[in-house]
Coordinates of N, CA and C in Angstrom, one line a residue:
M1 N -154.7 -26.3 -43.3 CA -155.0 -27.9 -42.6 C -153.3 -28.6 -43.0
A2 N -152.8 -29.1 -42.0 CA -151.3 -29.5 -41.9 C -151.6 -31.0 -43.2
I3 N -150.8 -31.3 -43.8 CA -150.5 -32.9 -44.2 C -150.2 -33.5 -43.4
L4 N -150.6 -34.8 -43.1 CA -150.2 -35.6 -42.3 C -149.0 -36.5 -42.7
R5 N -148.4 -37.0 -41.9 CA -147.1 -38.2 -42.1 C -147.7 -39.4 -41.9
K6 N -147.1 -40.6 -42.2 CA -147.5 -41.9 -42.1 C -147.6 -42.2 -40.5
S7 N -146.4 -41.9 -39.8 CA -146.2 -41.8 -38.3 C -147.4 -41.5 -37.7
E8 N -147.8 -40.1 -38.1 CA -149.0 -39.7 -37.2 C -150.3 -40.1 -37.9
I9 N -150.5 -40.5 -38.8 CA -151.6 -41.3 -39.2 C -152.0 -42.7 -38.4
R10 N -150.6 -43.7 -38.4 CA -151.0 -44.8 -37.7 C -151.3 -44.3 -36.5
R11 N -151.0 -43.3 -35.6 CA -151.1 -43.1 -34.3 C -152.4 -42.9 -34.1
M12 N -153.6 -42.6 -34.9 CA -154.7 -42.2 -35.2 C -155.6 -42.9 -34.9
G13 N -157.4 -42.6 -34.4 CA -157.7 -43.6 -34.1 C -158.8 -43.5 -35.4
E14 N -159.4 -44.4 -35.5 CA -160.3 -44.6 -37.1 C -161.4 -43.7 -37.2
E15 N -162.1 -43.4 -36.1 CA -163.0 -42.0 -36.3 C -162.4 -40.8 -36.7
E16 N -161.0 -40.5 -35.8 CA -160.1 -39.5 -36.1 C -159.8 -39.5 -37.8
L17 N -159.3 -40.7 -38.3 CA -159.0 -41.1 -39.8 C -160.3 -40.4 -40.4
K18 N -161.3 -40.9 -40.3 CA -162.2 -40.6 -41.3 C -162.7 -39.1 -41.0
K19 N -162.4 -38.8 -39.9 CA -163.2 -37.1 -40.1 C -162.1 -36.2 -40.9
K20 N -160.8 -36.7 -40.4 CA -159.7 -36.1 -41.1 C -159.9 -36.3 -42.6
L21 N -160.2 -37.7 -43.5 CA -160.5 -38.0 -44.7 C -161.5 -37.2 -45.2
A22 N -162.6 -36.5 -44.2 CA -163.6 -35.6 -44.9 C -163.1 -34.4 -45.1
D23 N -162.5 -34.2 -44.2 CA -161.8 -32.7 -43.8 C -160.8 -32.4 -45.3
F24 N -160.4 -33.4 -45.6 CA -159.2 -33.2 -46.5 C -159.9 -33.0 -48.1
R25 N -160.8 -34.0 -48.2 CA -161.9 -34.3 -49.2 C -162.4 -33.2 -50.0
L26 N -163.2 -32.6 -48.1 CA -163.8 -31.1 -48.9 C -163.1 -30.0 -48.9
E27 N -161.9 -30.0 -48.3 CA -160.8 -28.8 -49.4 C -160.1 -29.1 -50.8
I28 N -160.4 -30.7 -50.9 CA -160.0 -31.3 -52.2 C -161.0 -30.4 -53.4
M29 N -162.4 -30.4 -52.9 CA -163.4 -30.1 -53.9 C -163.4 -28.5 -53.4
K30 N -162.7 -27.8 -52.8 CA -162.6 -26.5 -52.7 C -162.0 -25.7 -53.6
L31 N -160.1 -26.7 -53.6 CA -159.3 -26.1 -54.4 C -159.9 -26.4 -55.9
N32 N -160.7 -27.4 -56.2 CA -161.1 -28.1 -57.6 C -162.0 -27.0 -58.3
A33 N -162.9 -26.6 -57.5 CA -163.9 -25.3 -57.5 C -163.1 -24.3 -57.8
Q34 N -162.3 -23.7 -56.9 CA -161.7 -22.4 -57.3 C -160.5 -22.6 -58.6
R35 N -160.0 -23.6 -59.0 CA -159.3 -24.1 -60.3 C -160.5 -23.9 -61.3
K36 N -161.6 -24.4 -61.1 CA -162.5 -24.0 -62.3 C -163.1 -23.1 -62.7
V37 N -162.9 -21.6 -61.8 CA -163.5 -20.4 -61.8 C -162.4 -19.6 -62.5
G38 N -161.0 -20.3 -62.5 CA -160.4 -19.5 -63.0 C -159.1 -18.7 -61.8
G39 N -159.3 -19.2 -60.6 CA -158.4 -18.7 -59.4 C -157.0 -19.8 -59.7
S40 N -156.5 -19.2 -59.4 CA -154.6 -19.6 -59.1 C -154.9 -20.5 -57.7
I41 N -154.3 -21.6 -57.6 CA -154.4 -22.8 -56.6 C -152.9 -22.7 -56.7
N42 N -152.5 -23.6 -55.6 CA -151.0 -23.7 -55.5 C -150.9 -25.6 -55.9
P43 N -150.2 -25.9 -57.1 CA -150.6 -27.2 -57.7 C -149.8 -28.4 -56.3
G44 N -148.7 -28.0 -55.7 CA -148.2 -28.5 -54.8 C -148.8 -28.9 -53.5
R45 N -150.0 -28.0 -53.2 CA -150.4 -27.9 -52.1 C -151.7 -29.3 -52.5
F46 N -152.4 -29.0 -53.5 CA -153.3 -29.9 -54.5 C -152.5 -31.4 -54.0
R47 N -151.5 -31.8 -54.7 CA -150.7 -32.8 -54.9 C -150.8 -33.5 -53.6
E48 N -150.2 -32.8 -52.7 CA -150.2 -33.4 -51.5 C -151.1 -33.8 -50.7
L49 N -152.5 -33.0 -50.6 CA -153.7 -33.3 -50.3 C -154.1 -34.8 -50.8
R50 N -154.3 -34.8 -52.1 CA -154.3 -36.0 -52.6 C -153.4 -37.1 -52.0
K51 N -152.2 -37.0 -51.7 CA -151.8 -38.0 -51.6 C -151.6 -38.4 -49.9
T52 N -152.4 -37.9 -49.0 CA -152.7 -37.9 -47.6 C -154.2 -38.5 -48.3
V53 N -154.7 -38.0 -48.7 CA -156.4 -39.1 -48.7 C -155.7 -40.3 -49.3
A54 N -154.7 -40.5 -49.7 CA -154.6 -41.9 -50.4 C -153.6 -42.9 -48.8
R55 N -153.1 -41.9 -48.4 CA -152.5 -42.7 -47.2 C -153.1 -42.9 -46.4
I56 N -154.6 -42.2 -45.9 CA -155.5 -42.5 -45.0 C -156.1 -43.4 -45.4
L57 N -156.7 -43.4 -46.8 CA -157.6 -45.0 -47.3 C -156.1 -45.8 -47.3
T58 N -155.3 -45.9 -47.7 CA -154.4 -46.9 -47.2 C -154.6 -47.4 -46.0
E59 N -154.6 -46.9 -44.9 CA -154.4 -47.0 -43.6 C -155.5 -47.7 -43.4
L60 N -156.8 -47.4 -43.4 CA -158.1 -47.7 -42.9 C -158.3 -49.1 -43.7
N61 N -158.0 -49.4 -45.0 CA -157.9 -50.5 -45.8 C -156.9 -51.6 -44.8
F62 N -155.9 -51.3 -44.8 CA -155.2 -52.1 -43.6 C -155.5 -52.8 -42.4
R63 N -156.4 -51.6 -41.8 CA -156.7 -51.9 -40.5 C -157.7 -52.8 -40.4
K64 N -158.7 -53.1 -41.8 CA -159.7 -53.1 -41.9 C -159.5 -54.6 -42.0
I65 N -158.3 -54.9 -43.2 CA -157.8 -56.3 -43.5 C -157.5 -57.3 -42.0
S66 N -156.3 -56.4 -41.6 CA -156.1 -56.8 -40.2 C -157.1 -57.3 -39.0
S67 N -157.9 -56.7 -39.1 CA -158.8 -57.3 -38.2 C -159.8 -58.1 -38.4
G68 N -159.7 -59.0 -39.6 CA -160.1 -59.8 -39.6 C -161.2 -59.9 -41.4
G69 N -161.3 -58.0 -41.5 CA -162.0 -58.2 -42.9 C -163.3 -58.4 -43.2
E70 N -163.7 -58.4 -44.2 CA -164.9 -58.2 -44.8 C -165.5 -60.0 -45.0
K71 N -166.3 -60.5 -44.7 CA -166.6 -61.8 -44.9 C -167.6 -61.9 -45.9
K72 N -167.4 -63.0 -47.1 CA -168.2 -63.3 -48.2 C -169.0 -64.3 -48.4

């Protein structure tokens, strides 16, 4: 699965971002499991996945705030 750039993330719809977020989190879980059983993983791939998840969450939070946000 390809890593997303900021410009690509901004162009995506909210539902698509949530689906990608779930996919990336699942891949991170698989890599963690593989690492725990002693398999070799690509640390660069792991790092990029975590950064991409952070980018998606940042964009989703920005959209939430921009659209009026939560009311307390």
